[in-house]
PDB file of C-alpha atoms in Angstrom:
ATOM      1  CA  UNK B   1     105.727  97.437  34.728  1.00  0.00           C
ATOM      2  CA  UNK B   2     103.189  99.199  37.334  1.00  0.00           C
ATOM      3  CA  UNK B   3     103.787 101.663  39.698  1.00  0.00           C
ATOM      4  CA  UNK B   4     101.330 103.581  42.260  1.00  0.00           C
ATOM      5  CA  UNK B   5     101.113 106.221  44.839  1.00  0.00           C
ATOM      6  CA  UNK B   6     100.874 105.669  48.560  1.00  0.00           C
ATOM      7  CA  UNK B   7      98.248 108.503  49.038  1.00  0.00           C
ATOM      8  CA  UNK B   8      95.278 106.549  51.354  1.00  0.00           C
ATOM      9  CA  UNK B   9      97.387 104.083  52.600  1.00  0.00           C
ATOM     10  CA  UNK B  10      97.223 102.702  56.313  1.00  0.00           C
ATOM     11  CA  UNK B  11      99.151 101.367  59.004  1.00  0.00           C
ATOM     12  CA  UNK B  12      98.230  99.145  61.505  1.00  0.00           C
ATOM     13  CA  UNK B  13      99.999  97.432  64.589  1.00  0.00           C
ATOM     14  CA  UNK B  14      99.118  94.102  65.906  1.00  0.00           C
ATOM     15  CA  UNK B  15      98.198  95.019  69.425  1.00  0.00           C
ATOM     16  CA  UNK B  16      96.706  91.263  70.778  1.00  0.00           C
ATOM     17  CA  UNK B  17      98.369  87.867  69.961  1.00  0.00           C
ATOM     18  CA  UNK B  18      97.525  84.806  70.985  1.00  0.00           C
ATOM     19  CA  UNK B  19      99.631  82.300  72.668  1.00  0.00           C
ATOM     20  CA  UNK B  20     102.696  81.066  70.641  1.00  0.00           C
ATOM     21  CA  UNK B  21     101.715  77.416  69.014  1.00  0.00           C
ATOM     22  CA  UNK B  22     104.945  75.080  68.730  1.00  0.00           C
ATOM     23  CA  UNK B  23     106.163  74.293  65.505  1.00  0.00           C
ATOM     24  CA  UNK B  24     107.801  70.891  65.602  1.00  0.00           C
ATOM     25  CA  UNK B  25     109.028  70.794  61.894  1.00  0.00           C
ATOM     26  CA  UNK B  26     108.797  72.870  58.769  1.00  0.00           C
ATOM     27  CA  UNK B  27     109.103  71.214  55.418  1.00  0.00           C
ATOM     28  CA  UNK B  28     111.608  72.764  52.505  1.00  0.00           C
ATOM     29  CA  UNK B  29     108.930  73.203  49.795  1.00  0.00           C
ATOM     30  CA  UNK B  30     107.472  76.586  47.982  1.00  0.00           C
ATOM     31  CA  UNK B  31     104.549  76.986  50.306  1.00  0.00           C
ATOM     32  CA  UNK B  32     106.352  75.376  53.747  1.00  0.00           C
ATOM     33  CA  UNK B  33     104.434  73.463  55.806  1.00  0.00           C
ATOM     34  CA  UNK B  34     104.323  73.861  59.419  1.00  0.00           C
ATOM     35  CA  UNK B  35     103.874  70.860  61.860  1.00  0.00           C
ATOM     36  CA  UNK B  36     101.551  72.011  65.012  1.00  0.00           C
ATOM     37  CA  UNK B  37      99.601  70.218  67.715  1.00  0.00           C
ATOM     38  CA  UNK B  38      96.527  68.912  66.965  1.00  0.00           C
ATOM     39  CA  UNK B  39      94.078  71.368  67.700  1.00  0.00           C
ATOM     40  CA  UNK B  40      95.798  74.475  67.092  1.00  0.00           C
ATOM     41  CA  UNK B  41      92.924  76.327  66.036  1.00  0.00           C
ATOM     42  CA  UNK B  42      94.699  77.979  63.053  1.00  0.00           C
ATOM     43  CA  UNK B  43      92.804  78.403  59.733  1.00  0.00           C
ATOM     44  CA  UNK B  44      93.380  79.385  55.824  1.00  0.00           C
ATOM     45  CA  UNK B  45      93.697  83.364  56.212  1.00  0.00           C
ATOM     46  CA  UNK B  46      94.742  84.035  59.619  1.00  0.00           C
ATOM     47  CA  UNK B  47      97.761  86.352  60.175  1.00  0.00           C
ATOM     48  CA  UNK B  48     100.573  85.137  62.203  1.00  0.00           C
ATOM     49  CA  UNK B  49     103.755  86.083  63.599  1.00  0.00           C
ATOM     50  CA  UNK B  50     106.710  83.370  63.006  1.00  0.00           C
ATOM     51  CA  UNK B  51     109.538  82.999  65.301  1.00  0.00           C
ATOM     52  CA  UNK B  52     111.934  80.259  63.718  1.00  0.00           C
ATOM     53  CA  UNK B  53     115.757  78.844  63.807  1.00  0.00           C
ATOM     54  CA  UNK B  54     115.707  79.616  60.172  1.00  0.00           C
ATOM     55  CA  UNK B  55     117.004  83.384  60.409  1.00  0.00           C
ATOM     56  CA  UNK B  56     115.327  84.473  56.933  1.00  0.00           C
ATOM     57  CA  UNK B  57     111.910  83.814  58.296  1.00  0.00           C
ATOM     58  CA  UNK B  58     112.371  84.726  62.089  1.00  0.00           C
ATOM     59  CA  UNK B  59     109.768  87.353  62.915  1.00  0.00           C
ATOM     60  CA  UNK B  60     108.084  87.235  59.411  1.00  0.00           C
ATOM     61  CA  UNK B  61     104.726  88.239  59.288  1.00  0.00           C
ATOM     62  CA  UNK B  62     102.425  86.353  56.880  1.00  0.00           C
ATOM     63  CA  UNK B  63      98.916  84.547  56.146  1.00  0.00           C
ATOM     64  CA  UNK B  64      98.445  80.698  56.455  1.00  0.00           C
ATOM     65  CA  UNK B  65      96.997  79.578  53.033  1.00  0.00           C
ATOM     66  CA  UNK B  66      95.898  76.332  53.687  1.00  0.00           C
ATOM     67  CA  UNK B  67      95.534  74.774  57.097  1.00  0.00           C
ATOM     68  CA  UNK B  68      94.068  71.004  58.507  1.00  0.00           C
ATOM     69  CA  UNK B  69      94.229  69.406  62.035  1.00  0.00           C
ATOM     70  CA  UNK B  70      97.976  69.131  62.368  1.00  0.00           C
ATOM     71  CA  UNK B  71      99.620  71.435  59.818  1.00  0.00           C
ATOM     72  CA  UNK B  72      99.252  74.434  58.230  1.00  0.00           C
ATOM     73  CA  UNK B  73     100.871  76.026  54.975  1.00  0.00           C
ATOM     74  CA  UNK B  74     102.533  79.586  54.342  1.00  0.00           C
ATOM     75  CA  UNK B  75     102.554  79.808  50.677  1.00  0.00           C
ATOM     76  CA  UNK B  76     104.879  82.930  50.571  1.00  0.00           C
ATOM     77  CA  UNK B  77     107.427  80.940  52.264  1.00  0.00           C
ATOM     78  CA  UNK B  78     110.109  79.237  49.702  1.00  0.00           C
ATOM     79  CA  UNK B  79     112.386  76.821  51.606  1.00  0.00           C
ATOM     80  CA  UNK B  80     113.388  74.688  49.143  1.00  0.00           C
ATOM     81  CA  UNK B  81     116.930  75.818  48.721  1.00  0.00           C
ATOM     82  CA  UNK B  82     118.512  73.814  51.893  1.00  0.00           C
ATOM     83  CA  UNK B  83     121.517  76.042  52.093  1.00  0.00           C
ATOM     84  CA  UNK B  84     119.673  78.772  53.339  1.00  0.00           C
ATOM     85  CA  UNK B  85     117.066  76.734  55.072  1.00  0.00           C
ATOM     86  CA  UNK B  86     118.758  73.505  56.509  1.00  0.00           C
ATOM     87  CA  UNK B  87     116.659  70.385  56.557  1.00  0.00           C
ATOM     88  CA  UNK B  88     115.598  69.508  60.326  1.00  0.00           C
ATOM     89  CA  UNK B  89     115.649  72.824  61.174  1.00  0.00           C
ATOM     90  CA  UNK B  90     113.337  75.952  61.119  1.00  0.00           C
ATOM     91  CA  UNK B  91     111.340  75.091  64.754  1.00  0.00           C
ATOM     92  CA  UNK B  92     110.000  77.644  66.619  1.00  0.00           C
ATOM     93  CA  UNK B  93     106.323  78.864  67.009  1.00  0.00           C
ATOM     94  CA  UNK B  94     103.625  80.798  65.310  1.00  0.00           C
ATOM     95  CA  UNK B  95     101.227  83.382  67.221  1.00  0.00           C
ATOM     96  CA  UNK B  96      98.004  84.551  65.309  1.00  0.00           C
ATOM     97  CA  UNK B  97      97.409  88.173  65.351  1.00  0.00           C
ATOM     98  CA  UNK B  98      93.746  88.760  67.053  1.00  0.00           C
ATOM     99  CA  UNK B  99      93.952  92.572  67.092  1.00  0.00           C
ATOM    100  CA  UNK B 100      95.223  95.227  65.203  1.00  0.00           C
ATOM    101  CA  UNK B 101      94.933  99.060  66.089  1.00  0.00           C
ATOM    102  CA  UNK B 102      95.477 101.890  63.959  1.00  0.00           C
ATOM    103  CA  UNK B 103      98.430 104.041  63.563  1.00  0.00           C
ATOM    104  CA  UNK B 104      96.678 107.104  62.538  1.00  0.00           C
ATOM    105  CA  UNK B 105      97.705 110.970  61.649  1.00  0.00           C
ATOM    106  CA  UNK B 106     100.938 110.119  60.143  1.00  0.00           C
ATOM    107  CA  UNK B 107     102.718 112.803  58.497  1.00  0.00           C
ATOM    108  CA  UNK B 108     105.885 111.234  57.366  1.00  0.00           C
ATOM    109  CA  UNK B 109     107.213 107.590  57.027  1.00  0.00           C
ATOM    110  CA  UNK B 110     110.958 107.421  56.702  1.00  0.00           C
ATOM    111  CA  UNK B 111     113.643 104.625  56.656  1.00  0.00           C
ATOM    112  CA  UNK B 112     117.061 104.052  57.401  1.00  0.00           C
ATOM    113  CA  UNK B 113     119.839 101.479  57.196  1.00  0.00           C
ATOM    114  CA  UNK B 114     119.545  98.287  55.548  1.00  0.00           C
ATOM    115  CA  UNK B 115     122.390  99.666  52.999  1.00  0.00           C
ATOM    116  CA  UNK B 116     125.173  97.002  51.537  1.00  0.00           C
ATOM    117  CA  UNK B 117     128.283  97.352  53.455  1.00  0.00           C
ATOM    118  CA  UNK B 118     131.735  96.538  51.589  1.00  0.00           C
ATOM    119  CA  UNK B 119     135.191  95.682  52.330  1.00  0.00           C
ATOM    120  CA  UNK B 120     138.333  96.790  49.715  1.00  0.00           C
ATOM    121  CA  UNK B 121     140.964  94.449  48.966  1.00  0.00           C
ATOM    122  CA  UNK B 122     143.738  94.794  46.530  1.00  0.00           C
ATOM    123  CA  UNK B 123     146.517  92.331  45.449  1.00  0.00           C
ATOM    124  CA  UNK B 124     149.793  93.101  44.236  1.00  0.00           C
ATOM    125  CA  UNK B 125     148.940  92.689  40.746  1.00  0.00           C
ATOM    126  CA  UNK B 126     145.746  95.446  41.147  1.00  0.00           C
ATOM    127  CA  UNK B 127     146.088  98.790  40.294  1.00  0.00           C
ATOM    128  CA  UNK B 128     142.593  99.261  41.320  1.00  0.00           C
ATOM    129  CA  UNK B 129     140.831  98.138  44.750  1.00  0.00           C
ATOM    130  CA  UNK B 130     138.228  95.279  44.537  1.00  0.00           C
ATOM    131  CA  UNK B 131     134.813  95.688  46.710  1.00  0.00           C
ATOM    132  CA  UNK B 132     133.189  92.621  48.383  1.00  0.00           C
ATOM    133  CA  UNK B 133     129.653  92.911  49.672  1.00  0.00           C
ATOM    134  CA  UNK B 134     129.858  91.919  53.375  1.00  0.00           C
ATOM    135  CA  UNK B 135     126.560  92.501  55.068  1.00  0.00           C
ATOM    136  CA  UNK B 136     123.503  94.752  55.120  1.00  0.00           C
ATOM    137  CA  UNK B 137     122.863  97.277  58.110  1.00  0.00           C
ATOM    138  CA  UNK B 138     120.322  97.130  60.413  1.00  0.00           C
ATOM    139  CA  UNK B 139     117.304  99.175  59.463  1.00  0.00           C
ATOM    140  CA  UNK B 140     115.452 101.556  61.172  1.00  0.00           C
ATOM    141  CA  UNK B 141     111.793 103.124  60.617  1.00  0.00           C
ATOM    142  CA  UNK B 142     110.402 106.319  61.751  1.00  0.00           C
ATOM    143  CA  UNK B 143     106.831 106.957  61.932  1.00  0.00           C
ATOM    144  CA  UNK B 144     105.762 110.525  62.767  1.00  0.00           C
ATOM    145  CA  UNK B 145     102.267 111.389  63.649  1.00  0.00           C
ATOM    146  CA  UNK B 146     100.377 113.943  64.759  1.00  0.00           C
ATOM    147  CA  UNK B 147     100.037 114.133  68.520  1.00  0.00           C
ATOM    148  CA  UNK B 148      96.908 112.962  70.333  1.00  0.00           C
ATOM    149  CA  UNK B 149      97.331 111.535  73.577  1.00  0.00           C
ATOM    150  CA  UNK B 150      93.715 109.951  73.547  1.00  0.00           C
ATOM    151  CA  UNK B 151      94.565 107.622  70.433  1.00  0.00           C
ATOM    152  CA  UNK B 152      94.064 104.064  71.224  1.00  0.00           C
ATOM    153  CA  UNK B 153      97.769 103.535  69.533  1.00  0.00           C
ATOM    154  CA  UNK B 154      99.507 105.107  72.423  1.00  0.00           C
ATOM    155  CA  UNK B 155      98.915 102.772  75.076  1.00  0.00           C
ATOM    156  CA  UNK B 156      99.880  99.819  72.725  1.00  0.00           C
ATOM    157  CA  UNK B 157     103.356 101.678  71.859  1.00  0.00           C
ATOM    158  CA  UNK B 158     104.028 102.562  75.612  1.00  0.00           C
ATOM    159  CA  UNK B 159     103.653  99.008  76.958  1.00  0.00           C
ATOM    160  CA  UNK B 160     105.748  97.665  73.734  1.00  0.00           C
ATOM    161  CA  UNK B 161     108.695  99.892  74.354  1.00  0.00           C
ATOM    162  CA  UNK B 162     108.642  99.234  77.973  1.00  0.00           C
ATOM    163  CA  UNK B 163     108.540  95.445  77.300  1.00  0.00           C
ATOM    164  CA  UNK B 164     110.715  95.689  74.222  1.00  0.00           C
ATOM    165  CA  UNK B 165     108.147  93.380  72.457  1.00  0.00           C
ATOM    166  CA  UNK B 166     108.533  92.750  68.692  1.00  0.00           C
ATOM    167  CA  UNK B 167     105.136  93.553  66.952  1.00  0.00           C
ATOM    168  CA  UNK B 168     103.708  92.703  63.777  1.00  0.00           C
ATOM    169  CA  UNK B 169     102.462  95.561  61.605  1.00  0.00           C
ATOM    170  CA  UNK B 170     100.606  95.791  58.584  1.00  0.00           C
ATOM    171  CA  UNK B 171     100.094  98.305  55.375  1.00  0.00           C
ATOM    172  CA  UNK B 172      97.199  98.569  53.181  1.00  0.00           C
ATOM    173  CA  UNK B 173      98.016 100.608  49.972  1.00  0.00           C
ATOM    174  CA  UNK B 174      94.663 100.887  48.415  1.00  0.00           C
ATOM    175  CA  UNK B 175      96.001 102.420  44.866  1.00  0.00           C
ATOM    176  CA  UNK B 176      98.134  99.592  44.489  1.00  0.00           C
ATOM    177  CA  UNK B 177      95.460  97.350  46.152  1.00  0.00           C
ATOM    178  CA  UNK B 178      97.999  95.769  48.199  1.00  0.00           C
ATOM    179  CA  UNK B 179      98.730  94.514  51.915  1.00  0.00           C
ATOM    180  CA  UNK B 180     102.235  94.678  53.209  1.00  0.00           C
ATOM    181  CA  UNK B 181     103.314  93.002  56.270  1.00  0.00           C
ATOM    182  CA  UNK B 182     106.705  93.376  58.376  1.00  0.00           C
ATOM    183  CA  UNK B 183     107.953  93.521  61.870  1.00  0.00           C
ATOM    184  CA  UNK B 184     109.622  95.548  64.207  1.00  0.00           C
ATOM    185  CA  UNK B 185     110.463  96.629  68.070  1.00  0.00           C
ATOM    186  CA  UNK B 186     108.916 100.030  68.742  1.00  0.00           C
ATOM    187  CA  UNK B 187     110.479 102.730  70.537  1.00  0.00           C
ATOM    188  CA  UNK B 188     107.897 105.520  71.723  1.00  0.00           C
ATOM    189  CA  UNK B 189     108.574 108.902  73.780  1.00  0.00           C
ATOM    190  CA  UNK B 190     104.774 110.582  74.033  1.00  0.00           C
ATOM    191  CA  UNK B 191     106.207 114.027  74.471  1.00  0.00           C
ATOM    192  CA  UNK B 192     105.295 116.118  71.341  1.00  0.00           C
ATOM    193  CA  UNK B 193     107.894 118.194  69.089  1.00  0.00           C
ATOM    194  CA  UNK B 194     106.322 121.624  69.489  1.00  0.00           C
ATOM    195  CA  UNK B 195     107.035 124.519  67.448  1.00  0.00           C
ATOM    196  CA  UNK B 196     105.065 127.901  66.711  1.00  0.00           C
ATOM    197  CA  UNK B 197     102.648 127.459  63.624  1.00  0.00           C
ATOM    198  CA  UNK B 198     103.269 123.579  63.454  1.00  0.00           C
ATOM    199  CA  UNK B 199     101.177 120.701  64.366  1.00  0.00           C
ATOM    200  CA  UNK B 200     102.399 118.865  67.343  1.00  0.00           C
ATOM    201  CA  UNK B 201     104.214 115.646  66.426  1.00  0.00           C
ATOM    202  CA  UNK B 202     105.169 112.725  68.111  1.00  0.00           C
ATOM    203  CA  UNK B 203     107.739 109.690  66.693  1.00  0.00           C
ATOM    204  CA  UNK B 204     107.573 105.831  66.570  1.00  0.00           C
ATOM    205  CA  UNK B 205     111.064 104.408  66.044  1.00  0.00           C
ATOM    206  CA  UNK B 206     110.791 100.764  64.822  1.00  0.00           C
ATOM    207  CA  UNK B 207     114.055  98.746  64.962  1.00  0.00           C
ATOM    208  CA  UNK B 208     112.901  96.383  61.871  1.00  0.00           C
ATOM    209  CA  UNK B 209     113.312  92.712  62.735  1.00  0.00           C
ATOM    210  CA  UNK B 210     112.151  90.881  59.756  1.00  0.00           C
ATOM    211  CA  UNK B 211     114.212  90.219  57.131  1.00  0.00           C
ATOM    212  CA  UNK B 212     111.535  90.158  54.550  1.00  0.00           C
ATOM    213  CA  UNK B 213     108.355  92.103  53.873  1.00  0.00           C
ATOM    214  CA  UNK B 214     105.684  90.052  52.606  1.00  0.00           C
ATOM    215  CA  UNK B 215     102.693  91.209  50.329  1.00  0.00           C
ATOM    216  CA  UNK B 216      99.564  90.186  49.076  1.00  0.00           C
ATOM    217  CA  UNK B 217      97.316  91.792  46.377  1.00  0.00           C
ATOM    218  CA  UNK B 218      93.778  91.675  46.670  1.00  0.00           C
ATOM    219  CA  UNK B 219      93.004  89.789  43.843  1.00  0.00           C
ATOM    220  CA  UNK B 220      95.048  86.794  45.351  1.00  0.00           C
ATOM    221  CA  UNK B 221      93.213  84.335  47.262  1.00  0.00           C
ATOM    222  CA  UNK B 222      95.911  81.315  47.405  1.00  0.00           C
ATOM    223  CA  UNK B 223      99.418  82.451  48.403  1.00  0.00           C
TER     224      UNK B 223
END
């Protein structure tokens, strides 16, 4: 058992991505193997945004753990259960993240949604209703930062907001010696919230797209 404070953590947003590389097949394995065109150019350690017909890994952000001329392996993906990862499916693309831009001066990080929804049923013989899990609500993350219109992240957010882009995010938590990845579609209004004797702030609202967050410990060399 372990626990850590998030103090000192940094969050970056993927600001430049390479052209999507077509995935023609994905294996069912603990450490899924993606088949790519020869000369794809990806190498071990590259960070990628995944699109896939498997919903559980669509818009997942991960690192490549091995690569050769026509395949790459993404070790954090366990696609062995064919009920959730049907054989012969999973095709899509990999986009290499080529640049990250820091989201500085964060004053608050909040999250809403993601909670389990239920439906109640009751049979004639029941004197108490039963709960059946139905779906989990959509998830939204809100990042509040001190306003500074000269920050490099502003044009990145403005462009993504206008185009409706889904972008990768990366958080490094030094006390946990851990890097975390996820993705979302940002909504950004550069007009600051202003109040007397308070630091002006702006907010980034992220519609979370990746079902899962991926985690990489500093000591982990293969995933």
